[in-house]
Structures are given as C-alpha cells and as structure tokens.
Short mmCIF file of C-alpha atoms and ligand atoms in Angstrom, two decimals:
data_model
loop_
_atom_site.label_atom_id
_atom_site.label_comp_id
_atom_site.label_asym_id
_atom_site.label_seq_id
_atom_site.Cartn_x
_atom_site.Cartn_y
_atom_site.Cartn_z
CA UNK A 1 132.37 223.04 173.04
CA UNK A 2 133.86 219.48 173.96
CA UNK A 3 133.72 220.66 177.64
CA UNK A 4 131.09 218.40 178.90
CA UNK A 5 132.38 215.36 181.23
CA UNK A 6 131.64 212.20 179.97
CA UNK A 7 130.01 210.90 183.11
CA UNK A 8 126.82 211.58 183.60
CA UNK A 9 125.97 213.84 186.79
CA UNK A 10 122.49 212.17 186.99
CA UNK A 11 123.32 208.56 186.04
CA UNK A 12 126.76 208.10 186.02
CA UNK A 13 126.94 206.65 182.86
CA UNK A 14 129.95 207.14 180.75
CA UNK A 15 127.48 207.77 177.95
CA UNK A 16 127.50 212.15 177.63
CA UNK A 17 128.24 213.07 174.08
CA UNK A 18 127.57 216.40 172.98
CA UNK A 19 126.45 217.11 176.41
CA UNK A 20 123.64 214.79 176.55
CA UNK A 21 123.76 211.23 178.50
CA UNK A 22 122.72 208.74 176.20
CA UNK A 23 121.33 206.91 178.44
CA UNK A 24 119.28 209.30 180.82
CA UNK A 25 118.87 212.13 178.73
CA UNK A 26 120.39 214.72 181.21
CA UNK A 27 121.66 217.73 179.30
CA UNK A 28 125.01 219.05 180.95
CA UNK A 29 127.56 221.90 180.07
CA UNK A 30 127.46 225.03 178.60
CA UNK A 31 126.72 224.14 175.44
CA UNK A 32 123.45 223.26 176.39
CA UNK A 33 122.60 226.44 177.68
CA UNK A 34 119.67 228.12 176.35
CA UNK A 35 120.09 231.70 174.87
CA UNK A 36 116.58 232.40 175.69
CA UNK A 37 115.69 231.01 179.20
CA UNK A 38 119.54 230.60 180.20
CA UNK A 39 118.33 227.01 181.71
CA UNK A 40 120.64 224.56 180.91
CA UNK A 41 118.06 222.13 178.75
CA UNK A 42 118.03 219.53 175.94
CA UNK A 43 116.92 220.75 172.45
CA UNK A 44 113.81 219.06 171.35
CA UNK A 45 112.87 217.93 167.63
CA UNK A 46 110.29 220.18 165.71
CA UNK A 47 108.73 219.52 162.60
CA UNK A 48 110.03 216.99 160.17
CA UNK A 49 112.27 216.14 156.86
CA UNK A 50 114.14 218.80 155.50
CA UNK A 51 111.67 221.25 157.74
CA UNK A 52 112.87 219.87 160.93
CA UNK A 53 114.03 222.14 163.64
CA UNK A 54 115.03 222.22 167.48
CA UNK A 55 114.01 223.93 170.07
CA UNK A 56 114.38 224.37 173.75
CA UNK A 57 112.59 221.73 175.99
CA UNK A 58 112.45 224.35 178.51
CA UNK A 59 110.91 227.32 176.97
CA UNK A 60 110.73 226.26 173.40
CA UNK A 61 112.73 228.85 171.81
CA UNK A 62 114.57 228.00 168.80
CA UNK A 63 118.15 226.27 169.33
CA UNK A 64 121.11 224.69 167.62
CA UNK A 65 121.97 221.17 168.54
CA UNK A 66 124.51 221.05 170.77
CA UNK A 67 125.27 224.75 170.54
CA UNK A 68 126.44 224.80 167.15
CA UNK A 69 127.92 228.18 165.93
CA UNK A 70 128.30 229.47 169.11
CA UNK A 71 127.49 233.38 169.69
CA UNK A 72 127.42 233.59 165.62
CA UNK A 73 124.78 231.68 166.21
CA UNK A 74 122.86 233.11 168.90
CA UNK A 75 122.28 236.71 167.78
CA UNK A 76 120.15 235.21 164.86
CA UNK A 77 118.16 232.59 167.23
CA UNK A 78 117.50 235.30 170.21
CA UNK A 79 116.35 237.27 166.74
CA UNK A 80 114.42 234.75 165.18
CA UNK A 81 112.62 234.39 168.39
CA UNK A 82 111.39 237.79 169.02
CA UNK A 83 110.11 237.42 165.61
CA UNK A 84 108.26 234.22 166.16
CA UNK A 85 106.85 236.26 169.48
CA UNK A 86 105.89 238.91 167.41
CA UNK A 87 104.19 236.56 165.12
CA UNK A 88 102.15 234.43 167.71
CA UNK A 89 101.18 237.93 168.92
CA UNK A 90 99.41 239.23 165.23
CA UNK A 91 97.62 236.03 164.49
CA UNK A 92 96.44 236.35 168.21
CA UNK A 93 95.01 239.66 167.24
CA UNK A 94 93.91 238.42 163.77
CA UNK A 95 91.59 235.78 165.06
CA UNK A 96 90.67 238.57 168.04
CA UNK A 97 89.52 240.84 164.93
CA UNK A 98 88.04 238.24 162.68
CA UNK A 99 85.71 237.11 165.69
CA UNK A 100 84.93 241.09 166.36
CA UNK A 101 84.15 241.41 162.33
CA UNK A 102 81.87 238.23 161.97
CA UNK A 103 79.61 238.92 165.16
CA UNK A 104 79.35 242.49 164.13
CA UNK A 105 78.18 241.85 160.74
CA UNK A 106 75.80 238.99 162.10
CA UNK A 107 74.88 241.78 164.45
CA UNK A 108 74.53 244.00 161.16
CA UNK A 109 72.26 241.67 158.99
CA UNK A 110 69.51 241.08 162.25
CA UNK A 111 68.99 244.68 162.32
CA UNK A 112 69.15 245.42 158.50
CA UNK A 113 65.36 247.30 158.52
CA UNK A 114 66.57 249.97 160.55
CA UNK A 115 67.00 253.93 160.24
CA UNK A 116 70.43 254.92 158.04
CA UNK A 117 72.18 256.12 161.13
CA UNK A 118 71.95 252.94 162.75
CA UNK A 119 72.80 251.26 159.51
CA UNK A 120 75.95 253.08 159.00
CA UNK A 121 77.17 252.36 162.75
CA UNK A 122 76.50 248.90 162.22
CA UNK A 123 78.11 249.06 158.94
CA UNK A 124 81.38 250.84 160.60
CA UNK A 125 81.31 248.36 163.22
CA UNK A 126 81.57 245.12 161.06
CA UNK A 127 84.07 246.66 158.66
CA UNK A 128 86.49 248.30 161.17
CA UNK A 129 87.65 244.80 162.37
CA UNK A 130 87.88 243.64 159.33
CA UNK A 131 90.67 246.03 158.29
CA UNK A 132 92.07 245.80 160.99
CA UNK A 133 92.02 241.36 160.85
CA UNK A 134 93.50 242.11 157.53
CA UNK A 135 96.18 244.25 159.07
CA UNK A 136 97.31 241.76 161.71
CA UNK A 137 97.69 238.84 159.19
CA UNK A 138 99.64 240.88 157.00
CA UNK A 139 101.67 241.62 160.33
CA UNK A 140 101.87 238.05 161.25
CA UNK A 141 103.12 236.96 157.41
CA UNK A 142 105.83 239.49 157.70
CA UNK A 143 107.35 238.56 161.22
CA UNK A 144 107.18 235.32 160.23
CA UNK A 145 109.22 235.99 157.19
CA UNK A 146 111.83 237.54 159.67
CA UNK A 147 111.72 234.61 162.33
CA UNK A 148 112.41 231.77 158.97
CA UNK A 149 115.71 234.37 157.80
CA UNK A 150 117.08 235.27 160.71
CA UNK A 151 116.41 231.16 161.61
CA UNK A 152 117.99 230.49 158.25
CA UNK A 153 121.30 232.41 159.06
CA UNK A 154 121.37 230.65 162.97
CA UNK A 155 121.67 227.59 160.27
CA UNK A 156 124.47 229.42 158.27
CA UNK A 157 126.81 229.88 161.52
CA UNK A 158 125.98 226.30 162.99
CA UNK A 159 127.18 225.00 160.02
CA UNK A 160 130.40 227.12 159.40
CA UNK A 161 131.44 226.36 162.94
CA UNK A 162 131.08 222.46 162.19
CA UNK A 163 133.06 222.79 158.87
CA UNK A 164 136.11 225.27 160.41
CA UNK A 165 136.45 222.60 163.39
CA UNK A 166 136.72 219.82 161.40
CA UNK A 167 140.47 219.82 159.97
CA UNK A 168 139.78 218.08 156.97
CA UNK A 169 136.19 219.82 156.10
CA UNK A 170 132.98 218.12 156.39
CA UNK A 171 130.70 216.19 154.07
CA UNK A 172 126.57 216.56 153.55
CA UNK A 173 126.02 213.63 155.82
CA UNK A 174 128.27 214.71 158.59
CA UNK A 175 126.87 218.42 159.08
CA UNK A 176 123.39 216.44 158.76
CA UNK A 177 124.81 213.63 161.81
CA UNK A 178 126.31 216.62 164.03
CA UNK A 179 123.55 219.22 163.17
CA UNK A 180 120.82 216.36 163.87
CA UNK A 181 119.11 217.57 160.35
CA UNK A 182 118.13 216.06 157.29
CA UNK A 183 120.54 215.39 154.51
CA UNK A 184 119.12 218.09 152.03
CA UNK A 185 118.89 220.90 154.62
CA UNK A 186 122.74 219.85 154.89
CA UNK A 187 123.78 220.41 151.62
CA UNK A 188 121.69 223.30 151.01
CA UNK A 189 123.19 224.65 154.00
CA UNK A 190 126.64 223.92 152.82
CA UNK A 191 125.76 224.99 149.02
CA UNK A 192 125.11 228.09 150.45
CA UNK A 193 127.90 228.45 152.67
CA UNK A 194 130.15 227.90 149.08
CA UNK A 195 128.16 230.63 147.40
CA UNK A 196 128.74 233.13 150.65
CA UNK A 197 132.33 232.18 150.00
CA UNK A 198 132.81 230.99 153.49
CA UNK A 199 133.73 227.51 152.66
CA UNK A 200 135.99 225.66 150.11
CA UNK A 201 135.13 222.64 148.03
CA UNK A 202 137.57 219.50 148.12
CA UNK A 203 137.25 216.16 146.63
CA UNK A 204 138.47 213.77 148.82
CA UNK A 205 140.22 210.61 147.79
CA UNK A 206 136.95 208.36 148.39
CA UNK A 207 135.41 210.75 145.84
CA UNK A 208 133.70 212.22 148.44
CA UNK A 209 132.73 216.14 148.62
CA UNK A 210 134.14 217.92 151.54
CA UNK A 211 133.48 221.46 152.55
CA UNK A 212 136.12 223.49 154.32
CA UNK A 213 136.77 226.64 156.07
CA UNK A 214 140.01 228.16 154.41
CA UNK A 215 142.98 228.60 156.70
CA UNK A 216 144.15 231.68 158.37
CA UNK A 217 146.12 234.05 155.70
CA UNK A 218 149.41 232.93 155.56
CA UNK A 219 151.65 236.40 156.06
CA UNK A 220 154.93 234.88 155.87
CA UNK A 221 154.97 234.61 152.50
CA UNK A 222 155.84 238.49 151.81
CA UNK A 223 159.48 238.19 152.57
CA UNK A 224 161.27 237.77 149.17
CA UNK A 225 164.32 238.92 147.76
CA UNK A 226 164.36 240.06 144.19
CA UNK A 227 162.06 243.26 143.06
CA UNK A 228 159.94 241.47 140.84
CA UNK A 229 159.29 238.54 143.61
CA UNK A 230 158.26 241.62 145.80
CA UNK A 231 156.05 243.08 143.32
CA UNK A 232 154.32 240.02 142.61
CA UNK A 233 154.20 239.50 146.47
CA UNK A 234 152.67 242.83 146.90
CA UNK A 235 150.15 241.66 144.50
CA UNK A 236 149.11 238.94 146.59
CA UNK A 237 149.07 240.99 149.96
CA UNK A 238 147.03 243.25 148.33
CA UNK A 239 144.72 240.62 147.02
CA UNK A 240 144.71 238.77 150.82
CA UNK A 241 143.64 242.31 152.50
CA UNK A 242 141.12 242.24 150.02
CA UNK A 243 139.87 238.80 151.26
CA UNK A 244 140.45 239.41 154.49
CA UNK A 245 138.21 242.25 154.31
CA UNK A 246 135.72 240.45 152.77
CA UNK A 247 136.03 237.94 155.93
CA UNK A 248 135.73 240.90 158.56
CA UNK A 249 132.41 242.31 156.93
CA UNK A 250 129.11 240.65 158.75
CA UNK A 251 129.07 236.91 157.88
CA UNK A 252 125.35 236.57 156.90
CA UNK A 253 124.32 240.09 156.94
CA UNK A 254 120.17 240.28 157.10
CA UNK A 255 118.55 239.53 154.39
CA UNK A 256 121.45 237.38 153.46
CA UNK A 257 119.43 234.12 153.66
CA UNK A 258 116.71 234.28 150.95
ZN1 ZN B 1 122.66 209.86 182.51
ZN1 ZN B 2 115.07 227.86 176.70
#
C-alpha cells in the first residue's frame, strides 16, 4: 500500500502521501486504482459529517481513501455500486411512471362524460402506471438499502486493514485522519469492529483507547511436558481452532452491517 514514490510524476514535488501529491493533486500507484473504471484517479469527497463518503473522480463509483482494505474491501464497493446502478435505474422508471399516471388521469378527468367503455380504458390507463410508479419506488428503496450495507461493510474492511497495520492499534481519531471521515463514523466503525470480534480494546498509557487486530495464534505453545500441562494445552488448542475458525468464516457476511 506504501508503494507510491514520493516524487511526484507530474510536479516533482516530494509531496505524494498516500499516493496523492500534495501539492498538484496527481493521484499515483496502485492504490489509487479504481475498482470500477480501473483508471488510476483521486477519490473525491461526497456528502458531509458523519454521512460523508468518497468516490471516484473519474467515474464516481464509491471508493476507500487511499485503497483502504484492499480486495476485502472491493467486493463490497464493486457491490454497493451495482446497487446504487440499480437504484438510479428504479427512480428513473418511477418518475417515467408517475409522469405516465398524472397525464393519463388528466387525460381521464377531460373526457369524464363519455360512454363506460371509454371510461374504463381511461380508468386502466391512469391506474396501470400508477402501480407500476409504486412498484419502482419500492424497487429503488430496496437497492438502496443494499448499496448503504454492502457500503457499510467496504467501511468494516477499510477499517480492519488500518487497525491490523498499525502495530500498536489505532485510536477514533486516527482511523478518522487515515480514512479521511468524521470522528463518529470512526468510532462507530471501530465499535462495531469490537462487537464483530475482529478487533481488541487496549488502554494505552495516555489513557487513550486503542483498537487492535489480535496477533496470529501462537502454536508454539502446545509443547509441554507433564500430562496435565498437555491436557490443559489441549484445552487451549482446542479453544484457538475454535477462534481460528471463527476468523476463517466471511468477515462481514451480508447483512452483517445493520
Ligand atoms: Zn505533484
Ligand atoms: Zn472510477
């Protein structure tokens, strides 16, 4: 991830952190490679406060600063973006259908004092949109829903990959400075990392809370010599498959988020 030079190709500054000259602006490395367009672009602020997001300046699918978390991250992202696609596309069709359903039933009320067979076309013809207005909103509501989770969990593996590269664990206000993201999006993000079980809570000697991601499983540990060391040993290995099951199974799982 720390791949990027520190000169700037563009500029020549020595001013590229994270893979963006602070000077210029030039986005450089692989990190800022887009897993939508595959253009190598800067992410882009969207939105605000604890709602703020970032997105690709090039096609403006959603995107982790810097690319944080990696490919945990960017099954979620390419997912959450198909959803938002999906979502543009329903309220396209719900304001096709809602302009169908008004004229229509304009149409409807000019020609109210006519015979019932043209009444009941009419009729058909101003409520037929209508459902089907109804239908796309509902659509457009639900793949919404899907974009925000599968966005949410994007968040999740961003996060964990900041915490299990710093050795000592991070704090709210450093996720929020390398993430680019408000303070209470940090901690929520790192609250839930704790519940997940994916991180462990320190305090530091500066009273300070710092979230970690726990060390490899120490194996070593199962060589002992007398029977009841070896039981008690067993115990443990048997507890550490255990967690180390609980490691290999899905990180954030769908549906995980909410
Ligand atoms: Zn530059
Ligand atoms: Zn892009």
């Amino acid at each position: 991830m720390n791949a990027s030079p520190a000169r700037c190709s563009a500029c020549g500054a020595d001013a590229v952190v994270g893979g963006v000259c602070g000077r210029c602006g030039t986005p450089s490395g692989e990190a800022n490679r887009c897993p939508h367009c595959s253009a190598i672009a800067r992410v882009e602020p969207k939105g605000s406060g604890a709602s703020l997001t970032w997105v690709c300046g090039v096609c403006g699918g959603p995107r982790m600063p810097a690319g944080a978390g990696g490919e945990a991250a960017m099954t979620p992202l390419r997912e959450a973006k198909a959803s938002q696609s999906r979502a543009a596309r329903a309220r396209a069709s719900f304001w096709l259908f809602a302009i169908m359903a008004t004229f229509f039933t304009l149409v409807a009320l000019a020609a109210w004092p006519a015979g019932l067979i043209v009444k009941l076309i009419l009729l058909t013809l101003a409520i037929t949109p209508t459902a089907f207005a109804v239908r796309a909103r509902a659509r457009a509501g639900r793949a919404k829903g899907d974009a925000n989770e599968a966005l949410d969990r994007a968040w999740l593996a961003a996060a964990e990959d900041v915490a299990s590269h710093a050795k000592k664990g991070v704090t709210v206000a450093e996720l929020a400075s390398r993430l680019k993201i408000d303070p209470v999006k940090a901690e929520k993000l790192l609250t839930q990392l704790a519940v997940h079980e994916r991180t462990r809570i320190d305090v530091d000697d500066d009273a300070e809370v710092r979230y970690s991601v726990a060390p490899e499983l120490d194996t070593s540990r199962v060589r002992v010599d007398s029977t009841e060391d070896q039981f008690r040993a067993l115990e443990e290995a048997e507890l550490d498959e255990e967690q180390a099951k609980k490691l290999a199974t899905p990180a954030f799982p769908r549906g995980s988020g909410r």
